[in-house]
GROMACS .gro file of C-alpha atoms in nm:
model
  434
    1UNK     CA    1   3.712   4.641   8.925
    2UNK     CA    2   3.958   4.745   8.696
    3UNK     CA    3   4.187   4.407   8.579
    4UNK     CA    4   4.551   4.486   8.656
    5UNK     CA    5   4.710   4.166   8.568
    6UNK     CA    6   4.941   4.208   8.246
    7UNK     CA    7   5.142   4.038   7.997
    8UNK     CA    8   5.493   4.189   7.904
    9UNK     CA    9   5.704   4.054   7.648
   10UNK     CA   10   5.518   3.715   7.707
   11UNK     CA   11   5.538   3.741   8.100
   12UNK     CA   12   5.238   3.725   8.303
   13UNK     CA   13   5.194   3.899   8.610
   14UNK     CA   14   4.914   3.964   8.844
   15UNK     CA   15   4.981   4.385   8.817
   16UNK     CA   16   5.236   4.569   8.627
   17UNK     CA   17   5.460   4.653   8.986
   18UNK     CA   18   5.793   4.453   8.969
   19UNK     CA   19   6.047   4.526   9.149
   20UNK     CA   20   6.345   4.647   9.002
   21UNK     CA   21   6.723   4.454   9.010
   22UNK     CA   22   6.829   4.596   9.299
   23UNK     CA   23   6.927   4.512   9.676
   24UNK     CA   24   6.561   4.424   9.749
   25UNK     CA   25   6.600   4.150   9.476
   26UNK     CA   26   6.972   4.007   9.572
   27UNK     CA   27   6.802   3.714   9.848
   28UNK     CA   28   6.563   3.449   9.820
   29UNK     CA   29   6.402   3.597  10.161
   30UNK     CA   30   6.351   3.982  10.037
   31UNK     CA   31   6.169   3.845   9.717
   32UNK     CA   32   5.908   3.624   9.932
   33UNK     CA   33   5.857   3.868  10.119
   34UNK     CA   34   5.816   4.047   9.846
   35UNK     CA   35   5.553   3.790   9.684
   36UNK     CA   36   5.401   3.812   9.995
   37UNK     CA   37   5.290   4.196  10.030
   38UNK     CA   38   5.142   4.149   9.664
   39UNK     CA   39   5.420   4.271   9.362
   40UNK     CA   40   5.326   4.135   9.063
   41UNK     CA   41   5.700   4.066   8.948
   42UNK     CA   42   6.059   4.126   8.988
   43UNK     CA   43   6.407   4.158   8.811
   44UNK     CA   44   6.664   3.966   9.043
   45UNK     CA   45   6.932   4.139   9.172
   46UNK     CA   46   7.221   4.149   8.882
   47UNK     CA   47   7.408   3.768   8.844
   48UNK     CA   48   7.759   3.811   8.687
   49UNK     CA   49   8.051   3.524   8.701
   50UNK     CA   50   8.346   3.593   8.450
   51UNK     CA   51   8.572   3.822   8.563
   52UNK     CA   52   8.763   3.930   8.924
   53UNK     CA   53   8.518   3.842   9.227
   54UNK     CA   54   8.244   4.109   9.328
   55UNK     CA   55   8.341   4.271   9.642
   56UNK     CA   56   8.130   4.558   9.819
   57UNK     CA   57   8.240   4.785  10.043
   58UNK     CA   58   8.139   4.703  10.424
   59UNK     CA   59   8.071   5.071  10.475
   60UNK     CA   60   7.832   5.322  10.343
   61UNK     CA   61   7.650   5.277   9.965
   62UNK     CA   62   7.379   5.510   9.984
   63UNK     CA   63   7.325   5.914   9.996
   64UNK     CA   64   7.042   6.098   9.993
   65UNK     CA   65   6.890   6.417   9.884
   66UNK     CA   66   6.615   6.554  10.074
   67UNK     CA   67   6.376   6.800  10.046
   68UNK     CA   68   6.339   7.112  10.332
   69UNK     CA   69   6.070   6.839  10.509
   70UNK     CA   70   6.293   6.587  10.469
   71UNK     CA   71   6.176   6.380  10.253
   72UNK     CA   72   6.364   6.142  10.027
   73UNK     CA   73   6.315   6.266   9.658
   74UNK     CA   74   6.685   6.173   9.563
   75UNK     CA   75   6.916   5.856   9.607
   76UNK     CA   76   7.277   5.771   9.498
   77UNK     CA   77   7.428   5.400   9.557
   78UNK     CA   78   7.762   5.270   9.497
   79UNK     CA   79   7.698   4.918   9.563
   80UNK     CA   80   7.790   4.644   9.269
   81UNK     CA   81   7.596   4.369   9.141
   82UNK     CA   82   7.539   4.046   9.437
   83UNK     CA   83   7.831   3.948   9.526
   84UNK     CA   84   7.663   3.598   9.629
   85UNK     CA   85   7.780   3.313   9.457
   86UNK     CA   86   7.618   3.254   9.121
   87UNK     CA   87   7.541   2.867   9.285
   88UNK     CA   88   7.375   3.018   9.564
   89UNK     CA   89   7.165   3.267   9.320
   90UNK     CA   90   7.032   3.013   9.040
   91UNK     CA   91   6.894   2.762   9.332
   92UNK     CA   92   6.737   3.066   9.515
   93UNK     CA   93   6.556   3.172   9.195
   94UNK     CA   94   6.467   2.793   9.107
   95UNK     CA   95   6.267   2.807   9.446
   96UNK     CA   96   6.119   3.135   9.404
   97UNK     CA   97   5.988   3.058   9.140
   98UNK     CA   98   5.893   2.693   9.184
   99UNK     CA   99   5.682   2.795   9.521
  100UNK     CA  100   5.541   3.142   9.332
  101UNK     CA  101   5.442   3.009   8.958
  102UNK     CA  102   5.196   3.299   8.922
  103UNK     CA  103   5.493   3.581   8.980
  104UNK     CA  104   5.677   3.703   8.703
  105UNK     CA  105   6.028   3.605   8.768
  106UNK     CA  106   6.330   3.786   8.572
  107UNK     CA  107   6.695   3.732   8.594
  108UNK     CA  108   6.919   4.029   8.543
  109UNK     CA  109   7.258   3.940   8.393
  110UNK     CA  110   7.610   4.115   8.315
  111UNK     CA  111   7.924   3.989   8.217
  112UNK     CA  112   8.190   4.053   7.981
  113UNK     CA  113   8.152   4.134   7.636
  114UNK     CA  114   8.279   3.782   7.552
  115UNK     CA  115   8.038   3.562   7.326
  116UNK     CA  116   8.148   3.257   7.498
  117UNK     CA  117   8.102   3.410   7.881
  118UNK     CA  118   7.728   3.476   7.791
  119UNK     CA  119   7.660   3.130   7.604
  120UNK     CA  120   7.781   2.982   7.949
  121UNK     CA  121   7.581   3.152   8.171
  122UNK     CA  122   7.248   3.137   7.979
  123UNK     CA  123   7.191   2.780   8.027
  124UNK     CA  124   7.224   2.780   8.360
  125UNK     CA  125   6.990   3.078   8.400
  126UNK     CA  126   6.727   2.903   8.200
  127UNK     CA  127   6.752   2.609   8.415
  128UNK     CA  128   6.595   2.796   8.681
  129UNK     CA  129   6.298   2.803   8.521
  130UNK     CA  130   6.292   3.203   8.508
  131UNK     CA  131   6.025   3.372   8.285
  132UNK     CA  132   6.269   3.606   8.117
  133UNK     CA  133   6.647   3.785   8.131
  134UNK     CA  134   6.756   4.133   8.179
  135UNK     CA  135   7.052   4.219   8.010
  136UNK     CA  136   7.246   4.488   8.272
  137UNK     CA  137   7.415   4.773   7.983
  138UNK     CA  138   7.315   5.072   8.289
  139UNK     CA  139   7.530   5.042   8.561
  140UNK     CA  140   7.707   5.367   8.533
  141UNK     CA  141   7.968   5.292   8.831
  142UNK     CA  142   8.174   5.002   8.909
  143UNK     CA  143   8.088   4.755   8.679
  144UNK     CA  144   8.162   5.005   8.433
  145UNK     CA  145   8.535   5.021   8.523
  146UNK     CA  146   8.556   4.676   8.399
  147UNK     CA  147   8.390   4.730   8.084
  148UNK     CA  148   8.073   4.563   8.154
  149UNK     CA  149   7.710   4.803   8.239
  150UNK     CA  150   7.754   5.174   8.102
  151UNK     CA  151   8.043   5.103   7.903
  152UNK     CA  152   7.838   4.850   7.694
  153UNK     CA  153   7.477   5.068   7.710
  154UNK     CA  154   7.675   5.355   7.596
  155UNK     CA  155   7.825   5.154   7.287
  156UNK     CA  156   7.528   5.092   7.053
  157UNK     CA  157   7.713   4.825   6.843
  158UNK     CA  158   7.775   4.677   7.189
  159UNK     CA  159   7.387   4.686   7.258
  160UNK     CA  160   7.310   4.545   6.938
  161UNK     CA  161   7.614   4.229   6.930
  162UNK     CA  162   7.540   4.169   7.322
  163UNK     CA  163   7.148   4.080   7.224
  164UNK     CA  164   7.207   3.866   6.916
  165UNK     CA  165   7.426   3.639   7.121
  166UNK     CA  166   7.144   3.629   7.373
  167UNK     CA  167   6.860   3.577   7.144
  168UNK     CA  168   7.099   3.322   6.992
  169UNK     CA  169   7.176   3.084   7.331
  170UNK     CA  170   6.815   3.139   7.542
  171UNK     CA  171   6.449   3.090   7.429
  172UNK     CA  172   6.364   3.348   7.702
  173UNK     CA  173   6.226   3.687   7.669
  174UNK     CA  174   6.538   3.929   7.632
  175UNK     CA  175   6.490   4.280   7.781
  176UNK     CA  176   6.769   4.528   7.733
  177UNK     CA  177   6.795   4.808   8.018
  178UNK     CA  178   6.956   5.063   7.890
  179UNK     CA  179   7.170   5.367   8.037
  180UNK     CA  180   7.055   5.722   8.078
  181UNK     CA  181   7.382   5.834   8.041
  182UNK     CA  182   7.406   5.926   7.729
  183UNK     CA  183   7.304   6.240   7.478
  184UNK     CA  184   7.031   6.060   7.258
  185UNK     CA  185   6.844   5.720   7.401
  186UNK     CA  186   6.737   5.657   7.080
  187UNK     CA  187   7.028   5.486   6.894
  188UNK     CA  188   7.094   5.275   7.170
  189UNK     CA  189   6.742   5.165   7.162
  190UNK     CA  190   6.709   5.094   6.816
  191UNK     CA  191   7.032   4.865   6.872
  192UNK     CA  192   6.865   4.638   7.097
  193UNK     CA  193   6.561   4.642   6.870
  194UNK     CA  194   6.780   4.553   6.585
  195UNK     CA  195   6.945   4.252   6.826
  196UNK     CA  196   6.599   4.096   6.843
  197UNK     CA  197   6.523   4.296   7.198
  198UNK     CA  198   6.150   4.154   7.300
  199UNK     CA  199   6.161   4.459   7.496
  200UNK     CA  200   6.378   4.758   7.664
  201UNK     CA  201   6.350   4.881   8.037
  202UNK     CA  202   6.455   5.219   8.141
  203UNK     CA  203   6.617   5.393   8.316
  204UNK     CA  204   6.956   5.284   8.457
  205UNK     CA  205   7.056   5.460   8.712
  206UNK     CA  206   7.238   5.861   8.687
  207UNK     CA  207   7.631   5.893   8.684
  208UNK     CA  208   7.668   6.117   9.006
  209UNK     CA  209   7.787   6.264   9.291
  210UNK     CA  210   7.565   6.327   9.574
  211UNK     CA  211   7.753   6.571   9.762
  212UNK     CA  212   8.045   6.667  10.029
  213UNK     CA  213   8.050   6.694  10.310
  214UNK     CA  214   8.148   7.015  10.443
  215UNK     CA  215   8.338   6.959  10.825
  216UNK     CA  216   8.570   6.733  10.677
  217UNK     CA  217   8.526   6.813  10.350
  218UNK     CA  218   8.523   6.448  10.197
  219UNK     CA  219   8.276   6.328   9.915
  220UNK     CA  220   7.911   6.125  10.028
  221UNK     CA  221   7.886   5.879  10.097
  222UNK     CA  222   8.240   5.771  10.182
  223UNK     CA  223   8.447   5.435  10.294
  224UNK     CA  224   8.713   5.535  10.574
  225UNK     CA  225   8.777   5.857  10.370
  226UNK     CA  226   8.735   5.783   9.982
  227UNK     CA  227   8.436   5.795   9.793
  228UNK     CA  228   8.303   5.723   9.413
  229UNK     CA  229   8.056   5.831   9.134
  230UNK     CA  230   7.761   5.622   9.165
  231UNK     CA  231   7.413   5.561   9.030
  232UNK     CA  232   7.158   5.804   9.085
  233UNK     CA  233   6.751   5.746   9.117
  234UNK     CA  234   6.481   5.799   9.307
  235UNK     CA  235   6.171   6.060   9.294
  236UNK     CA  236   6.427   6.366   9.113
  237UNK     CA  237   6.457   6.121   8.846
  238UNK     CA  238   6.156   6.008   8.719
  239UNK     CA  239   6.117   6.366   8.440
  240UNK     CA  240   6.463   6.259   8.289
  241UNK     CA  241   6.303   5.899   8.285
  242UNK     CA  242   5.966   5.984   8.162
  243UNK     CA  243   6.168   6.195   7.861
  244UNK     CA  244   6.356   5.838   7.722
  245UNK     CA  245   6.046   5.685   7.748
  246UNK     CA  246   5.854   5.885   7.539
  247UNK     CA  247   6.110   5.941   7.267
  248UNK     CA  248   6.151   5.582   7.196
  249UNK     CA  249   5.760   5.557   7.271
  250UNK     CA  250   5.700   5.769   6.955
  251UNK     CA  251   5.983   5.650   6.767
  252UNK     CA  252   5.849   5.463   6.418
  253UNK     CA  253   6.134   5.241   6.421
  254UNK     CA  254   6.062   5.119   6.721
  255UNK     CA  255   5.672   5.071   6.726
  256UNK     CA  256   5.526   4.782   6.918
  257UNK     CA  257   5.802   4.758   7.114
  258UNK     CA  258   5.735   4.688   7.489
  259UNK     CA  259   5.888   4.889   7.721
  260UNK     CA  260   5.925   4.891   8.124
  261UNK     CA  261   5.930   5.185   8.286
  262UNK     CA  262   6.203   5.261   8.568
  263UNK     CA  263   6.302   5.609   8.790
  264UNK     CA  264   6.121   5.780   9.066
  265UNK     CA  265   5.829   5.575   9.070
  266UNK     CA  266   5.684   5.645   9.419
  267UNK     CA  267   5.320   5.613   9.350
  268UNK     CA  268   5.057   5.501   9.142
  269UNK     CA  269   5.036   5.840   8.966
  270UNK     CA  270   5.325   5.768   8.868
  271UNK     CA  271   5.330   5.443   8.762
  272UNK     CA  272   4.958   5.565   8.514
  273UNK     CA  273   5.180   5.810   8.370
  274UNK     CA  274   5.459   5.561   8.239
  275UNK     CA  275   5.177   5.319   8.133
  276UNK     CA  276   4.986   5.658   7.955
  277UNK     CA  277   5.385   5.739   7.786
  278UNK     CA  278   5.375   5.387   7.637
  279UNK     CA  279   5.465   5.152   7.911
  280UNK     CA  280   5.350   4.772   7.972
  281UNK     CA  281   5.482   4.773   8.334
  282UNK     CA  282   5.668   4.915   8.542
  283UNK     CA  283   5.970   4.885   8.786
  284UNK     CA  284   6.013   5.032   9.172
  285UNK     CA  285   6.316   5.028   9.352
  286UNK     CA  286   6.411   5.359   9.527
  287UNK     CA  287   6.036   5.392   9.679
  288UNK     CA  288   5.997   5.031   9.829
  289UNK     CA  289   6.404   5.109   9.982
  290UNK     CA  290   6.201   5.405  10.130
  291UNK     CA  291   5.891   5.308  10.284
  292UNK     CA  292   5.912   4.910  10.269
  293UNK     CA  293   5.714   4.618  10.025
  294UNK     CA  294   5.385   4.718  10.175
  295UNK     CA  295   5.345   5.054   9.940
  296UNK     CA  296   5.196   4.754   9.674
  297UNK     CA  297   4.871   4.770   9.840
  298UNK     CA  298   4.869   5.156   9.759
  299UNK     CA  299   5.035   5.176   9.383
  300UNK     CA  300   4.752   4.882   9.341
  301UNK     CA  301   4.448   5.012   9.473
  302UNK     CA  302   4.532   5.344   9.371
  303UNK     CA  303   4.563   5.236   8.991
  304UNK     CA  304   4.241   5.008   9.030
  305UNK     CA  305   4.041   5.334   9.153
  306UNK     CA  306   4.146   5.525   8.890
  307UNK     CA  307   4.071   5.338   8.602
  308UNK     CA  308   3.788   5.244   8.747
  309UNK     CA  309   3.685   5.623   8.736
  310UNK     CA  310   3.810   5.671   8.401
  311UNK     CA  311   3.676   5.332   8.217
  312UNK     CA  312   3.965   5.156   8.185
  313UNK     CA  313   3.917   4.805   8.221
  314UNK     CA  314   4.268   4.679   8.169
  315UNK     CA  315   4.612   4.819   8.148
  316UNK     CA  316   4.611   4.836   7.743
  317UNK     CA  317   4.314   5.084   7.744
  318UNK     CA  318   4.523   5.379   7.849
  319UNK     CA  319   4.890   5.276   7.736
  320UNK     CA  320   5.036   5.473   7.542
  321UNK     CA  321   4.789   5.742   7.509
  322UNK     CA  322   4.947   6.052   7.642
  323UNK     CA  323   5.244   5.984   7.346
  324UNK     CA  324   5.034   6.181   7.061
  325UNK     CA  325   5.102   6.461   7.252
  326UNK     CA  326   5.455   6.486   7.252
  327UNK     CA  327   5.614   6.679   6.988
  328UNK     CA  328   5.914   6.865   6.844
  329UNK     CA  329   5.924   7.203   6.978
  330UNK     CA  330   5.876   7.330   6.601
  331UNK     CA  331   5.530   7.162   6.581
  332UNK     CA  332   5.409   7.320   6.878
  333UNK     CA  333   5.107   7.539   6.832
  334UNK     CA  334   5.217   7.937   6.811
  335UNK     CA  335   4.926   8.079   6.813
  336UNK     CA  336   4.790   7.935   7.103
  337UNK     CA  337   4.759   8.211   7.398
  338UNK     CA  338   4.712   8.121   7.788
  339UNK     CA  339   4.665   8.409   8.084
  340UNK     CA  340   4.732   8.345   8.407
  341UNK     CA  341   4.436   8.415   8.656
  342UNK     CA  342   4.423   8.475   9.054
  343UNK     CA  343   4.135   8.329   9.245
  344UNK     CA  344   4.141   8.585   9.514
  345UNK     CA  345   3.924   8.359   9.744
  346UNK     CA  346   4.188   8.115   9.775
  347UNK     CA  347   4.460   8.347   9.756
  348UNK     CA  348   4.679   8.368  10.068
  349UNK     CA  349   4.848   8.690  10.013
  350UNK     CA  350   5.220   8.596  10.058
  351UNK     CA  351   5.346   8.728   9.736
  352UNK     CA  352   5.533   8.459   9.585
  353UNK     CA  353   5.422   8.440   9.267
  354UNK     CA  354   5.451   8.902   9.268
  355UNK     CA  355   5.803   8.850   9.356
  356UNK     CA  356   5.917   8.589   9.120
  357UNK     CA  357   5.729   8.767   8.840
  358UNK     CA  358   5.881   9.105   8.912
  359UNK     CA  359   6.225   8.942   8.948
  360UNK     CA  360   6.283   8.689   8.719
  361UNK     CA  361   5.992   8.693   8.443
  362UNK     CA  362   5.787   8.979   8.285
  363UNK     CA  363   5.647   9.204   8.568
  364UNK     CA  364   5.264   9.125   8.440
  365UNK     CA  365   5.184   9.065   8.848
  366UNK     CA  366   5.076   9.409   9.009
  367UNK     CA  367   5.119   9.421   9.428
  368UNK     CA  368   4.912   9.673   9.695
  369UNK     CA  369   4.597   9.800   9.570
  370UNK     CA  370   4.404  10.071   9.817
  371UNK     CA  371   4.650  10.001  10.082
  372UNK     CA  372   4.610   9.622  10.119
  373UNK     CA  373   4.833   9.324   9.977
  374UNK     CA  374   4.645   9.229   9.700
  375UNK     CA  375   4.792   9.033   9.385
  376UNK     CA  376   4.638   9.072   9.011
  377UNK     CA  377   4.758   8.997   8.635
  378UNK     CA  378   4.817   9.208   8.370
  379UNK     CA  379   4.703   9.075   8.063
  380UNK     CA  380   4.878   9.313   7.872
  381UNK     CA  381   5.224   9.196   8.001
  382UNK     CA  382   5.150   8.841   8.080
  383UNK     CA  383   5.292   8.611   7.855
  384UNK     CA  384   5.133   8.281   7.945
  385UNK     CA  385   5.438   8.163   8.103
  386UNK     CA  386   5.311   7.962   8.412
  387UNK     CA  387   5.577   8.054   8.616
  388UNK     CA  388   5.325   8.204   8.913
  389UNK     CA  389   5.110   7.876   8.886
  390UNK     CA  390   5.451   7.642   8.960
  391UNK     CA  391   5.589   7.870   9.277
  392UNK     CA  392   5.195   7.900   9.471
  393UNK     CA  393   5.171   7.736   9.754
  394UNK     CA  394   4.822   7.699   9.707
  395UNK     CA  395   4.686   7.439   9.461
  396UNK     CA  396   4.411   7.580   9.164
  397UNK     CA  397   4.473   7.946   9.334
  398UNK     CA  398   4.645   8.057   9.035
  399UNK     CA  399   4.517   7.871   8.692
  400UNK     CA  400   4.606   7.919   8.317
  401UNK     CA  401   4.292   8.041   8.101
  402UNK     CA  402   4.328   8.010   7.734
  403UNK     CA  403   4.161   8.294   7.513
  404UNK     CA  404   3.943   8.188   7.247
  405UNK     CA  405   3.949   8.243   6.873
  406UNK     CA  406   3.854   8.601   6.778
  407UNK     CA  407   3.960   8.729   7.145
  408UNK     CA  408   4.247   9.003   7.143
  409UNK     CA  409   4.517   8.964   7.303
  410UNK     CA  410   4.565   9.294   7.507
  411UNK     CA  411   4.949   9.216   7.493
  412UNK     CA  412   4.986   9.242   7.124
  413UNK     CA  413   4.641   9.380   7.008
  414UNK     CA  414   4.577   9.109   6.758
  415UNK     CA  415   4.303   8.881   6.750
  416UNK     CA  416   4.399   8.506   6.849
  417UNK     CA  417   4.307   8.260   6.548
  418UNK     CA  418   4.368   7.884   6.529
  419UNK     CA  419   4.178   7.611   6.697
  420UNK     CA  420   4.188   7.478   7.080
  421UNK     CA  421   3.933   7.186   7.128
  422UNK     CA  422   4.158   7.111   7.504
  423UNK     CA  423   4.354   7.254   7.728
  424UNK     CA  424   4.392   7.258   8.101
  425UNK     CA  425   4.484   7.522   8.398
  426UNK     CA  426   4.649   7.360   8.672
  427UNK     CA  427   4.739   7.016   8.704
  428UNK     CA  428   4.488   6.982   8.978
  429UNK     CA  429   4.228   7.161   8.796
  430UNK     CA  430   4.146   7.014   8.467
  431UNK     CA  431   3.932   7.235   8.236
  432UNK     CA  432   3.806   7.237   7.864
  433UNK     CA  433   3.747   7.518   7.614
  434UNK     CA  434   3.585   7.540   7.277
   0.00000   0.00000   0.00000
């Protein structure tokens, strides 16, 4: 069996799952039970105490976006960080932990941008005998009116001041989580790095708006008629994610620096492709608000299986190794040539990937032949897109085939040169060439 315990920044945990600072972390009972199902870790709900008192609103935080079956594969929240009483918090963690010693326990912290308010609460964070803090610069609503969570992630001198004062008053682990909202994650990375960061965590949640609705024609979710931006995450999120991950993954600057992944992890495919972009753990929130703490057992054994099937014996074999692959568009290869092809044994005949094709791409998809639906490709107008292969209904039915050196290209008549020792056709039907 594949060994999924890990060590991040200098925190053990029995598997990389944690849960993510959230309202499943804010009470002493949701994190047993928790510990309980199996989660390897998590980031306690946000502690702040300078500043006017949290209030929530005692109405509706959450929205959804859902898919045409209804499922969940979007999620906006309004809500602030606890509004317990710090007290309260720090002897709820101190028991936690105490009772669960093999649990990764992390404290997630935000409060003004005042050296003095962050060398007060430290102390008493430490006391708790936490494994590590998470310094909050993501919150994109709320908190950010106040100058605390965005504001600061979006501020890289912020970022960077913030963590020295940190690394200065705890002998914790410091992990910076760091906003999405923003043009370029990179600068506010390399701020925290520059701090003395032991490690980053991304993403924050998205700046949005879910929606409005359209009888009385008043934003979601509202509270007795008003509504406000709030953070965006679930399942939609986890390509925007999965983007800041990988640039700072492949950043020089910032080699060896551990990240935690966050956004739209749902299951353990997921999580294996965070860990493959460069990830030492990762963090769930939106999923285990979805279907409940016992989806551990599946992100778990579905992890263990598959690195069981591919060799891995431990998280480090694979981390990290999908990053060689990312490059700047202008180092992609050119003269690399793919052509869609229909497997007319599995094809259903409804015409999707004809219509889109004809409509919106390059007309290389030819409908009807002897009187009968039938669907083909035309190598000479195809242009390797993949469009066809995204909109089928019907997994492998439509794959990419890559033409070899020395083949012509019946498009542009000339012979395809240049080397390709991989490629694949559809994601659920891996292939290799040359």
């Amino acid at each position: 069996m594949a060994n999924l315990a890990t060590t991040f920044a200098g925190i053990k945990s029995p598997n990389p799952f944690w849960l993510a600072s959230a309202p499943p972390t804010d009470k002493e009972i949701n994190v047993v039970r928790a510990f309980e199902a199996g989660w390897g870790g998590v980031v306690w709900k946000t502690l702040g105490e300078a500043g006017p008192p949290i209030v929530n609103v005692n109405g509706p935080r959450y929205a959804a976006l859902y898919s045409q079956d209804r499922r969940l594969i979007g999620f906006n929240n309004i809500e602030l960080i606890t509004d317990r009483p710090l007290e309260v918090n720090l002897a709820e963690i101190a028991r936690v932990k105490r009772n669960w010693p093999d649990r990764a326990m992390v404290v997630s912290i935000m409060v003004p941008c005042e050296e003095q308010a962050w060398r007060d609460i430290l102390p008493r964070v430490e006391d708790t005998g936490c494994d590590g803090i998470e310094l909050n610069f993501g919150c994109p609503h709320g908190m950010s009116e106040r100058g605390m969570g965005s504001a600061v992630g979006q501020v890289p001198e912020y970022i960077e001041m913030v963590t020295r004062w940190c690394k200065q008053y705890t002998h914790l682990p410091v992990i910076v989580k760091l906003t999405p909202n923003i043009a370029d994650i990179k600068p506010p990375a390399l701020a925290a790095h520059r701090g003395g960061a032991d490690a980053v965590s991304l993403i924050n949640t998205i700046n949005s708006v879910m929606g409005v609705d359209l009888d009385s024609l008043l934003i979601v979710p509202n509270t007795g008629g008003t509504g406000s931006h709030g953070g965006y995450c679930g399942p939609a999120v986890k390509p925007i994610a999965q983007a800041m991950v990988a640039e700072i993954a492949r950043t020089a600057a910032m080699a060896g620096l551990p990240i935690s992944g966050i956004g739209g992890i749902t299951t353990w495919r997921d999580a294996a492709e965070f860990i493959a972009l460069g990830c030492g753990n990762v963090q769930v929130c939106t999923a285990a608000m979805t279907y409940g703490f016992r989806i551990i057992d599946d992100l778990c054994s579905g992890l263990s299986e598959y690195m069981d099937r591919k060799g891995f014996a431990h998280i480090e074999a694979f981390r990290g190794r999908a990053v060689a692959s990312i490059v700047d568009w202008n180092q992609l290869n050119l003269n690399h040539i793919e052509k869609a092809v229909i497997d007319q044994a599995l094809c259903i005949q409804c015409g999707r990937c004809h219509v889109v094709c004809e409509d919106t791409s390059h007309q290389a998809i030819t409908a009807v032949k002897e009187g009968k639906r039938h669907f083909e490709v035309v190598d000479a107008e195809c242009v390797g897109c993949n469009l066809c292969v995204s909109v089928c209904p019907v997994p492998a039915c439509i794959t990419m085939h890559a033409l070899l050196p020395g083949q012509i290209d019946v498009r542009t008549g000339q012979v395809v040169s240049g080397e390709y020792a991989n490629w694949t056709t559809h994601a659920n039907n891996p292939a290799r060439v040359g």
